[in-house]
Amino acid sequence: SEENMAQKCEGGPRVSGQKNTSSLEGKVFTRAQVATHTTLEDRIWVTYQDGVYDITEFIANHPGGSDKIRLAAGKAIDPFWRIYQQHLNTAYPKEVLDGMKIGTLDPAEPKVEMDASDPYASDPDRHPGLLFHNTKPCNAELPRELQIENWCTPSPLWFIRHHHPVPVVDAETYRLTIDCSQINTPPLSLTLKDLKERFNSTTVTTTIQCGGNRRDGFNPIAKTSGIPWGFGAVSTAKWTGVLLRDVLLYSGHLTPQLAEAGAVQHIQFKAIDGLEASIPIEKALNPYGDTLLAFEMNDEPLPPEHGYPVRVVVPGHVGVRNVKWVSDIVASSEEAEGPWQRGIAYKGFAPGVKDFKDVDISKVLSMQDTPVQSLIVEPGNGYKLVVDEDDEDDETVTLKGWAWSGGGRGIVRVDVTNDNGVSWHTAELLDGKDQNPLRAWAWTFWEAEVPIPEGSAEKGFAEFHCRATDASYATQPEKAECIWNLRGLNNTSWHKITVQVTHESDDDDDDADEE
Amino acid sequence: SEENMAQKCEGGPRVSGQKNTSSLEGKVFTRAQVATHTTLEDRIWVTYQDGVYDITEFIANHPGGSDKIRLAAGKAIDPFWRIYQQHLNTAYPKEVLDGMKIGTLDPAEPKVEMDASDPYASDPDRHPGLLFHNTKPCNAELPRELQIENWCTPSPLWFIRHHHPVPVVDAETYRLTIDCSQINTPPLSLTLKDLKERFNSTTVTTTIQCGGNRRDGFNPIAKTSGIPWGFGAVSTAKWTGVLLRDVLLYSGHLTPQLAEAGAVQHIQFKAIDGLEASIPIEKALNPYGDTLLAFEMNDEPLPPEHGYPVRVVVPGHVGVRNVKWVSDIVASSEEAEGPWQRGIAYKGFAPGVKDFKDVDISKVLSMQDTPVQSLIVEPGNGYKLVVDEDDEDDETVTLKGWAWSGGGRGIVRVDVTNDNGVSWHTAELLDGKDQNPLRAWAWTFWEAEVPIPEGSAEKGFAEFHCRATDASYATQPEKAECIWNLRGLNNTSWHKITVQVTHESDDDDDDADEE
């Protein structure tokens, strides 16, 4: 087959830096064939529009970093270029790409047929750079390589945590119902236009993190239940909408005084996809709580994936409370029904609880506000560091990452250790550091230049951990073992990376062992 | 001298359990002589009214626990009986005491002369059970033995953290000035009567903890600056007063909207003793923030020691923001001036900061809300546990303590480990557990029955640690080393006790080695 032939050609001898793909020019490939070319060994192919390109030799020279371009390996590069528009602003990137063309996509390739009876048939197309755990329902991470490229995560790269198919909603017929019958006011129904016209718009930038982010770090200790997220179940966006408390006041005259008199303790949200969740009245009516009914994400209408036409944004609270496609808001004396509020899904247990048999779930607090978190994003775990043998004592590595805490608590400090907590190097805080320390709803980026410990090259590796301190001066626990819990929630243990350290400098192959 | 004679008498042979003090009946002692009798070796004396009693033999049988009665060793027992009124409700305690009488206080003993030029001359008399670090100004801890006797700490036992002499304030001439000139309203002056009559009274129970509580636990790592508090710089009371936000609204029409328009970001408090501190507007105007101008403590007018006639109570914030003897309230765009707000006093640094030379203090957040804390209160460190040699595997010890977090975050769980964090035993939560998890301003008591690790008697000791998890699912860091900071603030590392474990059962001397 053509595919086999292509592989054979690549297997032949080649001169480093020289493109030996001329024999493939003018060839036609299927997307499936392109998809098999994802490693340096098999060569790395991408498509752009209908062209197919072998970018293997270019990867080490990619101005944006080799780890980022490799996210497109075997896939279309178009969705990446749409987000990182520097590729489209000048002719140069396309010219470089043209030099690596090896063929075109087969125009006769049949489109993937959608089964109309599949409830997921109408789910949107998704960015190929996401790390998919499932597609039905879709659960996907923001990849490490793109986490700190933009303080506001581009919407197509946002992590996705769905429980059902994405609902198809007609904004014209959409209605948001506000039920304050608990305090004896009649229900009210609002259109999207009502929301936009009757209330002042507010913009809030928040980081949203799934309660199970970093769950995968618990599983080597003992299996937890739930999606084995790495550390990409988190993203940040600028949201525009109206304040929930304004809508509650308008719809039901719901003030703190009336809420107390009427025993309203929770505001419940019901979504078009069936999800239900609630937040405490103290958050909903706090004038500094900034809970939004949002209709814009990063200055555009909400994408269907993220809640079109209206979603709830609960700054500083765990992801699941930020209910997408919200259709009903209920002022109640009780939490919302269902597994995501009253079930085990977002309840934390002690490390000793190994099953749910003898547990009274109703007595365990369902997550709302969340603890302080931080990650080393660059370099990636397994990165290969080359140190100069003659100047080894002065060698440093630059670590970069993000930190965030729930409850609006700003990041006071990020510290990094190269000796497992004996000594700490304080990072410089970057984007996000100027947020109000009590309403710091979005993450803070950081960077630290840290010495590579003496003897690392002899050992072959070095380990680095980070931990953040928030505005309540809370900090992260050291060991995942001590906070392990059956549902795998709130893994905020010190984040560790192990990098390879070597003396030999192999310029051609620096990136070969990155993960 | 009489004192020498008394000591000689005690030095003679005695039969365990038999009172051999008859030779001292009718003797006369000075308070200084009584004060030398504080150990089992020197015998333990107390006074009650004008009587002197040798309670050495009674200690092990004290129904309230031997550790508590020993707090009065060498001192007057009257202030303890006034707090623990079960001693006064029946004749029995006095009858028991009368059987141990050895003499009377010398009526001719001269009173201690106060130097009228001493600015501390008018400081109030203080409870002898407190652990005094200083008296001028007074800094004293709530002793371990009395921390969990009452959920609301009796006012005379409250920890004291003063910076100056206690001001003597005349409630008739007292004025509270509210300055909202930042939003162009004229200043207002209120009398104590105004406060009580013009506003609704509110009652809030809060735990107040000094930011330096447990500082002493840092000092073995490296010296910190400040009072070397054990873990008693903490107490709990029921406060009655008026809501700060009601007073700000009444005095200056200060709503969140006007505050934002007028750039009011902090509410400053100035005290009659010269202390200044401030809290963020987000706390002051939060309808669920519960910040009080209090005039009652535990159902009585504030004692002079704790802020008479009016103090600020800022639930969930570090002690120093709860300004006593408040005279001026200022709405401002800036934090308060002075060392307790803008200086180093309540600012946290990284472990690597060993002096203040190269530190830009203005960039470090001054403490407000504080992180989750927990303590093992009973048994005390060094307690002697006797285990049955034949049934050693089933032996347990009951640990008791308290847990608390800032920001109103309730205690979700307290876990205890007997193996340095490998396994955890979840405690039962007691008083305080039913607080609203978002407005849990006061501590939660807990109790856990924990196995004594196998082989402890052979080793001679066992170690136990506790740590709590709060409503944001934040938990405590393991090691004090990793959170050590130059000012010794926020020591919330796992609290450890070491108990002695032995096989031999020596009933007569069980308590001899308690600390």
Short mmCIF file of N, CA, C and O in Angstrom, two decimals, chain A residues 245 255-257 259 280-283 285-288 346-352 364-371 409 412-413 415 420-421 424 426 436-439 467 471-479 481-483 490 494, chain B residues 245 255-257 259 280-283 285-288 346-352 364-371 409 412-413 415 420-421 424 426 436-439 467 471-479 481-483 490 494:
data_model
loop_
_atom_site.label_atom_id
_atom_site.label_comp_id
_atom_site.label_asym_id
_atom_site.label_seq_id
_atom_site.Cartn_x
_atom_site.Cartn_y
_atom_site.Cartn_z
N ARG A 245 -26.87 38.07 41.85
CA ARG A 245 -27.61 38.72 42.95
C ARG A 245 -28.53 39.82 42.43
O ARG A 245 -29.59 40.05 42.99
N THR A 255 -33.18 39.61 49.15
CA THR A 255 -32.09 40.25 49.87
C THR A 255 -31.60 39.29 50.96
O THR A 255 -32.30 38.32 51.29
N PRO A 256 -30.43 39.55 51.55
CA PRO A 256 -29.99 38.71 52.67
C PRO A 256 -31.03 38.64 53.79
O PRO A 256 -31.25 37.58 54.37
N GLN A 257 -31.70 39.76 54.04
CA GLN A 257 -32.69 39.77 55.13
C GLN A 257 -33.88 38.87 54.80
O GLN A 257 -34.30 38.06 55.63
N ALA A 259 -33.94 36.46 52.61
CA ALA A 259 -33.46 35.08 52.50
C ALA A 259 -33.43 34.44 53.89
O ALA A 259 -33.89 33.31 54.08
N PRO A 280 -24.17 28.06 48.20
CA PRO A 280 -24.76 28.63 49.41
C PRO A 280 -25.21 30.07 49.17
O PRO A 280 -24.60 30.80 48.38
N ILE A 281 -26.23 30.48 49.88
CA ILE A 281 -26.75 31.84 49.76
C ILE A 281 -25.66 32.88 50.09
O ILE A 281 -25.65 33.97 49.51
N GLU A 282 -24.73 32.52 50.97
CA GLU A 282 -23.66 33.45 51.35
C GLU A 282 -22.79 33.81 50.15
O GLU A 282 -22.24 34.91 50.10
N LYS A 283 -22.65 32.90 49.22
CA LYS A 283 -21.90 33.20 48.00
C LYS A 283 -22.78 33.97 47.02
O LYS A 283 -22.34 34.97 46.43
N LEU A 285 -25.36 35.94 47.37
CA LEU A 285 -25.76 37.31 47.69
C LEU A 285 -24.62 38.19 48.20
O LEU A 285 -24.83 39.37 48.50
N ASN A 286 -23.42 37.65 48.32
CA ASN A 286 -22.28 38.46 48.75
C ASN A 286 -22.01 39.53 47.69
O ASN A 286 -21.79 39.21 46.53
N PRO A 287 -22.03 40.82 48.07
CA PRO A 287 -21.78 41.86 47.06
C PRO A 287 -20.39 41.76 46.45
O PRO A 287 -20.13 42.37 45.42
N TYR A 288 -19.51 41.02 47.08
CA TYR A 288 -18.16 40.83 46.54
C TYR A 288 -17.96 39.41 46.03
O TYR A 288 -16.84 38.97 45.82
N TYR A 346 -18.62 14.94 44.72
CA TYR A 346 -17.74 16.04 45.14
C TYR A 346 -17.61 16.10 46.65
O TYR A 346 -17.57 17.18 47.23
N LYS A 347 -17.54 14.92 47.27
CA LYS A 347 -17.38 14.88 48.72
C LYS A 347 -16.03 14.27 49.07
O LYS A 347 -15.62 13.25 48.51
N GLY A 348 -15.35 14.88 50.00
CA GLY A 348 -14.02 14.43 50.40
C GLY A 348 -14.09 13.50 51.58
O GLY A 348 -14.86 13.72 52.52
N PHE A 349 -13.29 12.44 51.53
CA PHE A 349 -13.26 11.47 52.62
C PHE A 349 -11.84 11.36 53.16
O PHE A 349 -10.88 11.79 52.51
N ALA A 350 -11.71 10.75 54.34
CA ALA A 350 -10.39 10.54 54.93
C ALA A 350 -9.66 9.44 54.16
O ALA A 350 -10.30 8.59 53.52
N PRO A 351 -8.31 9.44 54.23
CA PRO A 351 -7.55 8.41 53.51
C PRO A 351 -7.94 6.99 53.90
O PRO A 351 -7.82 6.06 53.09
N GLY A 352 -8.42 6.82 55.12
CA GLY A 352 -8.77 5.47 55.58
C GLY A 352 -10.06 4.92 55.00
O GLY A 352 -10.34 3.72 55.13
N VAL A 364 -21.27 14.51 54.88
CA VAL A 364 -19.99 15.01 54.36
C VAL A 364 -20.25 16.25 53.50
O VAL A 364 -21.13 16.24 52.64
N LEU A 365 -19.49 17.29 53.72
CA LEU A 365 -19.68 18.55 53.00
C LEU A 365 -19.35 18.38 51.52
O LEU A 365 -18.29 17.88 51.15
N SER A 366 -20.26 18.82 50.66
CA SER A 366 -20.02 18.81 49.22
C SER A 366 -19.15 20.02 48.88
O SER A 366 -19.38 21.12 49.37
N MET A 367 -18.14 19.79 48.04
CA MET A 367 -17.17 20.85 47.73
C MET A 367 -17.82 22.11 47.18
O MET A 367 -18.70 22.04 46.33
N GLN A 368 -17.34 23.25 47.64
CA GLN A 368 -17.69 24.54 47.03
C GLN A 368 -16.37 25.27 46.78
O GLN A 368 -15.76 25.05 45.75
N ASP A 369 -15.96 26.08 47.71
CA ASP A 369 -14.65 26.74 47.70
C ASP A 369 -13.56 25.65 47.75
O ASP A 369 -13.79 24.57 48.28
N THR A 370 -12.41 25.93 47.15
CA THR A 370 -11.39 24.88 47.02
C THR A 370 -10.02 25.36 47.52
O THR A 370 -9.78 26.56 47.59
N PRO A 371 -9.13 24.42 47.85
CA PRO A 371 -7.84 24.80 48.46
C PRO A 371 -6.80 25.24 47.44
O PRO A 371 -6.94 25.04 46.24
N ARG A 409 -9.02 33.88 47.14
CA ARG A 409 -7.78 34.14 47.90
C ARG A 409 -6.60 34.23 46.93
O ARG A 409 -6.23 33.25 46.27
N VAL A 412 -0.05 34.65 47.43
CA VAL A 412 0.92 35.48 48.14
C VAL A 412 2.33 35.11 47.71
O VAL A 412 3.21 35.97 47.60
N ARG A 413 2.55 33.83 47.45
CA ARG A 413 3.91 33.38 47.18
C ARG A 413 3.87 32.00 46.54
O ARG A 413 2.99 31.19 46.84
N ASP A 415 6.79 28.93 46.13
CA ASP A 415 8.15 28.51 46.48
C ASP A 415 8.47 27.21 45.76
O ASP A 415 7.61 26.35 45.62
N ASN A 420 13.71 18.55 47.96
CA ASN A 420 12.59 17.91 48.67
C ASN A 420 12.15 18.66 49.92
O ASN A 420 11.75 18.05 50.91
N GLY A 421 12.23 19.99 49.87
CA GLY A 421 11.66 20.79 50.95
C GLY A 421 12.65 21.29 51.98
O GLY A 421 12.26 21.97 52.93
N TRP A 424 14.06 26.47 49.95
CA TRP A 424 12.99 26.95 49.07
C TRP A 424 13.45 28.20 48.33
O TRP A 424 14.07 29.08 48.91
N THR A 426 11.98 31.35 46.16
CA THR A 426 10.71 32.05 45.93
C THR A 426 10.61 32.52 44.49
O THR A 426 11.54 33.15 43.97
N ASN A 436 -6.98 41.82 43.18
CA ASN A 436 -7.35 42.07 44.58
C ASN A 436 -7.18 40.75 45.35
O ASN A 436 -7.73 39.73 44.96
N PRO A 437 -6.40 40.76 46.44
CA PRO A 437 -6.12 39.48 47.13
C PRO A 437 -7.36 38.80 47.71
O PRO A 437 -7.29 37.63 48.10
N LEU A 438 -8.49 39.50 47.79
CA LEU A 438 -9.72 38.87 48.26
C LEU A 438 -10.68 38.51 47.14
O LEU A 438 -11.71 37.89 47.38
N ARG A 439 -10.37 38.95 45.93
CA ARG A 439 -11.23 38.62 44.78
C ARG A 439 -10.34 38.19 43.63
O ARG A 439 -10.60 38.53 42.48
N ARG A 467 5.08 24.68 45.62
CA ARG A 467 3.89 24.83 46.46
C ARG A 467 3.62 26.32 46.59
O ARG A 467 4.54 27.14 46.58
N ALA A 471 -3.83 33.91 50.19
CA ALA A 471 -4.03 35.11 51.01
C ALA A 471 -4.49 34.81 52.43
O ALA A 471 -4.46 35.68 53.29
N SER A 472 -4.90 33.58 52.71
CA SER A 472 -5.17 33.21 54.10
C SER A 472 -3.92 32.57 54.72
O SER A 472 -3.98 32.05 55.81
N TYR A 473 -2.81 32.65 53.99
CA TYR A 473 -1.55 32.01 54.39
C TYR A 473 -1.69 30.49 54.53
O TYR A 473 -0.93 29.85 55.24
N ALA A 474 -2.67 29.94 53.83
CA ALA A 474 -2.75 28.48 53.72
C ALA A 474 -1.75 28.05 52.66
O ALA A 474 -1.53 28.74 51.67
N THR A 475 -1.15 26.89 52.87
CA THR A 475 -0.23 26.36 51.88
C THR A 475 -0.58 24.91 51.58
O THR A 475 -1.54 24.38 52.13
N GLN A 476 0.15 24.29 50.66
CA GLN A 476 -0.23 22.97 50.18
C GLN A 476 0.40 21.87 51.04
O GLN A 476 1.52 22.02 51.52
N PRO A 477 -0.32 20.76 51.21
CA PRO A 477 0.27 19.64 51.93
C PRO A 477 1.34 18.96 51.07
O PRO A 477 1.29 19.02 49.85
N GLU A 478 2.31 18.33 51.74
CA GLU A 478 3.45 17.76 51.03
C GLU A 478 3.07 16.53 50.21
O GLU A 478 3.36 16.45 49.02
N LYS A 479 2.47 15.56 50.88
CA LYS A 479 2.35 14.22 50.27
C LYS A 479 0.94 13.89 49.83
O LYS A 479 -0.01 14.00 50.60
N GLU A 481 -0.11 10.97 49.53
CA GLU A 481 -0.53 9.84 50.36
C GLU A 481 -1.43 10.31 51.51
O GLU A 481 -2.38 9.62 51.90
N CYS A 482 -1.09 11.46 52.07
CA CYS A 482 -1.79 11.91 53.27
C CYS A 482 -3.14 12.55 52.98
O CYS A 482 -3.93 12.78 53.89
N ILE A 483 -3.40 12.88 51.70
CA ILE A 483 -4.70 13.47 51.36
C ILE A 483 -5.45 12.59 50.36
O ILE A 483 -6.50 12.98 49.86
N ASN A 490 -9.34 17.08 45.07
CA ASN A 490 -8.45 18.02 45.76
C ASN A 490 -7.02 17.52 45.95
O ASN A 490 -6.46 17.62 47.04
N TRP A 494 2.28 18.92 46.95
CA TRP A 494 3.36 19.57 46.21
C TRP A 494 3.50 18.91 44.84
O TRP A 494 3.59 17.68 44.74
N ARG B 245 -21.22 47.02 59.67
CA ARG B 245 -21.78 47.52 58.41
C ARG B 245 -23.04 48.36 58.63
O ARG B 245 -23.30 49.29 57.88
N THR B 255 -22.29 52.07 51.40
CA THR B 255 -22.71 50.82 50.77
C THR B 255 -21.56 50.33 49.89
O THR B 255 -20.63 51.08 49.59
N PRO B 256 -21.61 49.06 49.44
CA PRO B 256 -20.57 48.59 48.52
C PRO B 256 -20.45 49.48 47.29
O PRO B 256 -19.35 49.73 46.81
N GLN B 257 -21.56 49.98 46.77
CA GLN B 257 -21.53 50.81 45.57
C GLN B 257 -20.81 52.13 45.84
O GLN B 257 -19.93 52.53 45.08
N ALA B 259 -18.78 52.75 48.31
CA ALA B 259 -17.38 52.47 48.66
C ALA B 259 -16.55 52.34 47.39
O ALA B 259 -15.45 52.90 47.28
N PRO B 280 -10.17 44.74 55.15
CA PRO B 280 -10.62 45.09 53.80
C PRO B 280 -12.12 45.38 53.79
O PRO B 280 -12.88 44.80 54.56
N ILE B 281 -12.52 46.25 52.89
CA ILE B 281 -13.93 46.61 52.74
C ILE B 281 -14.79 45.37 52.46
O ILE B 281 -15.94 45.28 52.90
N GLU B 282 -14.22 44.39 51.77
CA GLU B 282 -14.97 43.17 51.43
C GLU B 282 -15.42 42.43 52.69
O GLU B 282 -16.44 41.74 52.68
N LYS B 283 -14.63 42.52 53.74
CA LYS B 283 -15.03 41.90 55.00
C LYS B 283 -16.02 42.80 55.74
O LYS B 283 -17.04 42.33 56.25
N LEU B 285 -18.17 45.06 54.77
CA LEU B 285 -19.52 45.25 54.22
C LEU B 285 -20.19 43.96 53.76
O LEU B 285 -21.32 43.99 53.28
N ASN B 286 -19.51 42.84 53.89
CA ASN B 286 -20.14 41.56 53.52
C ASN B 286 -21.33 41.31 54.46
O ASN B 286 -21.16 41.28 55.68
N PRO B 287 -22.53 41.11 53.91
CA PRO B 287 -23.68 40.88 54.81
C PRO B 287 -23.54 39.60 55.62
O PRO B 287 -24.26 39.42 56.60
N TYR B 288 -22.62 38.73 55.22
CA TYR B 288 -22.39 37.51 55.97
C TYR B 288 -21.03 37.53 56.70
O TYR B 288 -20.52 36.50 57.11
N TYR B 346 2.78 41.29 61.07
CA TYR B 346 1.85 40.24 60.65
C TYR B 346 2.02 39.90 59.18
O TYR B 346 1.05 39.66 58.48
N LYS B 347 3.27 39.88 58.74
CA LYS B 347 3.55 39.54 57.35
C LYS B 347 4.34 38.23 57.28
O LYS B 347 5.30 38.04 58.03
N GLY B 348 3.93 37.39 56.37
CA GLY B 348 4.57 36.07 56.25
C GLY B 348 5.66 36.09 55.20
O GLY B 348 5.50 36.69 54.14
N PHE B 349 6.78 35.45 55.50
CA PHE B 349 7.90 35.38 54.56
C PHE B 349 8.22 33.92 54.26
O PHE B 349 7.79 33.01 54.97
N ALA B 350 9.01 33.73 53.20
CA ALA B 350 9.43 32.38 52.84
C ALA B 350 10.48 31.89 53.84
O ALA B 350 11.16 32.70 54.48
N PRO B 351 10.62 30.56 53.96
CA PRO B 351 11.60 30.02 54.91
C PRO B 351 13.02 30.53 54.65
O PRO B 351 13.82 30.63 55.58
N GLY B 352 13.31 30.86 53.40
CA GLY B 352 14.66 31.30 53.08
C GLY B 352 15.00 32.72 53.54
O GLY B 352 16.16 33.11 53.52
N VAL B 364 4.41 42.62 50.79
CA VAL B 364 3.97 41.37 51.41
C VAL B 364 2.61 41.60 52.07
O VAL B 364 2.41 42.59 52.78
N LEU B 365 1.68 40.68 51.82
CA LEU B 365 0.32 40.82 52.34
C LEU B 365 0.30 40.71 53.86
O LEU B 365 0.85 39.77 54.42
N SER B 366 -0.34 41.68 54.51
CA SER B 366 -0.52 41.63 55.95
C SER B 366 -1.66 40.66 56.27
O SER B 366 -2.70 40.68 55.62
N MET B 367 -1.47 39.80 57.26
CA MET B 367 -2.45 38.76 57.56
C MET B 367 -3.84 39.32 57.85
O MET B 367 -3.98 40.30 58.56
N GLN B 368 -4.84 38.65 57.32
CA GLN B 368 -6.24 38.92 57.68
C GLN B 368 -6.86 37.58 58.04
O GLN B 368 -6.72 37.13 59.16
N ASP B 369 -7.48 36.94 57.08
CA ASP B 369 -8.00 35.58 57.20
C ASP B 369 -6.81 34.63 57.45
O ASP B 369 -5.70 34.89 57.02
N THR B 370 -7.06 33.54 58.17
CA THR B 370 -5.95 32.67 58.58
C THR B 370 -6.22 31.21 58.23
O THR B 370 -7.36 30.81 58.02
N PRO B 371 -5.15 30.40 58.15
CA PRO B 371 -5.30 29.00 57.69
C PRO B 371 -5.79 28.05 58.79
O PRO B 371 -5.77 28.38 59.97
N ARG B 409 -14.53 29.25 57.62
CA ARG B 409 -14.56 27.91 57.04
C ARG B 409 -14.67 26.85 58.14
O ARG B 409 -13.77 26.71 58.98
N VAL B 412 -14.36 20.30 58.55
CA VAL B 412 -14.98 19.15 57.89
C VAL B 412 -14.55 17.85 58.57
O VAL B 412 -15.32 16.91 58.70
N ARG B 413 -13.29 17.84 59.01
CA ARG B 413 -12.75 16.58 59.55
C ARG B 413 -11.49 16.86 60.34
O ARG B 413 -10.73 17.79 60.03
N ASP B 415 -8.25 14.40 61.56
CA ASP B 415 -7.65 13.07 61.47
C ASP B 415 -6.45 13.01 62.38
O ASP B 415 -5.69 13.97 62.51
N ASN B 420 2.95 8.61 62.11
CA ASN B 420 3.57 9.69 61.35
C ASN B 420 2.96 9.89 59.95
O ASN B 420 3.66 10.22 59.00
N GLY B 421 1.66 9.64 59.83
CA GLY B 421 0.97 9.96 58.59
C GLY B 421 0.72 8.80 57.66
O GLY B 421 0.14 8.99 56.59
N TRP B 424 -4.54 7.06 59.17
CA TRP B 424 -5.25 8.16 59.83
C TRP B 424 -6.54 7.66 60.46
O TRP B 424 -7.26 6.86 59.86
N THR B 426 -10.11 9.01 61.96
CA THR B 426 -10.95 10.21 61.92
C THR B 426 -11.64 10.42 63.26
O THR B 426 -12.23 9.50 63.83
N ASN B 436 -22.72 26.81 60.78
CA ASN B 436 -22.80 26.97 59.32
C ASN B 436 -21.38 26.85 58.76
O ASN B 436 -20.49 27.58 59.20
N PRO B 437 -21.16 25.95 57.79
CA PRO B 437 -19.77 25.74 57.33
C PRO B 437 -19.14 26.96 56.69
O PRO B 437 -17.93 26.98 56.47
N LEU B 438 -19.93 27.98 56.35
CA LEU B 438 -19.36 29.21 55.77
C LEU B 438 -19.28 30.35 56.78
O LEU B 438 -18.73 31.41 56.47
N ARG B 439 -19.85 30.14 57.96
CA ARG B 439 -19.79 31.18 59.00
C ARG B 439 -19.45 30.51 60.33
O ARG B 439 -19.98 30.87 61.38
N ARG B 467 -4.30 16.67 62.38
CA ARG B 467 -4.44 17.72 61.35
C ARG B 467 -5.94 17.78 60.99
O ARG B 467 -6.64 16.77 60.99
N ALA B 471 -13.60 23.75 55.39
CA ALA B 471 -14.69 23.69 54.41
C ALA B 471 -14.23 23.98 52.98
O ALA B 471 -14.97 23.73 52.03
N SER B 472 -13.02 24.51 52.81
CA SER B 472 -12.50 24.64 51.44
C SER B 472 -11.66 23.40 51.11
O SER B 472 -10.97 23.38 50.10
N TYR B 473 -11.72 22.39 51.97
CA TYR B 473 -10.91 21.17 51.86
C TYR B 473 -9.41 21.48 51.89
O TYR B 473 -8.60 20.72 51.36
N ALA B 474 -9.06 22.61 52.50
CA ALA B 474 -7.65 22.88 52.79
C ALA B 474 -7.28 22.08 54.03
O ALA B 474 -8.09 21.91 54.93
N THR B 475 -6.04 21.61 54.06
CA THR B 475 -5.58 20.89 55.24
C THR B 475 -4.23 21.45 55.67
O THR B 475 -3.71 22.38 55.07
N GLN B 476 -3.69 20.92 56.76
CA GLN B 476 -2.48 21.50 57.35
C GLN B 476 -1.23 20.91 56.73
O GLN B 476 -1.19 19.73 56.39
N PRO B 477 -0.17 21.73 56.60
CA PRO B 477 1.10 21.19 56.13
C PRO B 477 1.73 20.32 57.22
O PRO B 477 1.49 20.53 58.40
N GLU B 478 2.56 19.36 56.78
CA GLU B 478 3.12 18.39 57.72
C GLU B 478 4.18 19.01 58.64
O GLU B 478 4.12 18.90 59.85
N LYS B 479 5.17 19.65 58.03
CA LYS B 479 6.38 19.99 58.78
C LYS B 479 6.51 21.48 59.06
O LYS B 479 6.42 22.31 58.15
N GLU B 481 9.24 22.91 59.58
CA GLU B 481 10.44 23.35 58.83
C GLU B 481 10.05 24.03 57.52
O GLU B 481 10.69 24.98 57.09
N CYS B 482 9.03 23.48 56.86
CA CYS B 482 8.70 23.97 55.52
C CYS B 482 7.89 25.25 55.54
O CYS B 482 7.71 25.89 54.50
N ILE B 483 7.35 25.62 56.72
CA ILE B 483 6.59 26.88 56.79
C ILE B 483 7.24 27.85 57.78
O ILE B 483 6.67 28.92 58.07
N ASN B 490 1.67 31.84 61.81
CA ASN B 490 0.93 30.77 61.13
C ASN B 490 1.59 29.40 61.22
O ASN B 490 1.68 28.69 60.22
N TRP B 494 1.29 19.95 61.41
CA TRP B 494 0.63 18.90 62.20
C TRP B 494 1.09 19.01 63.65
O TRP B 494 2.30 19.09 63.91
#
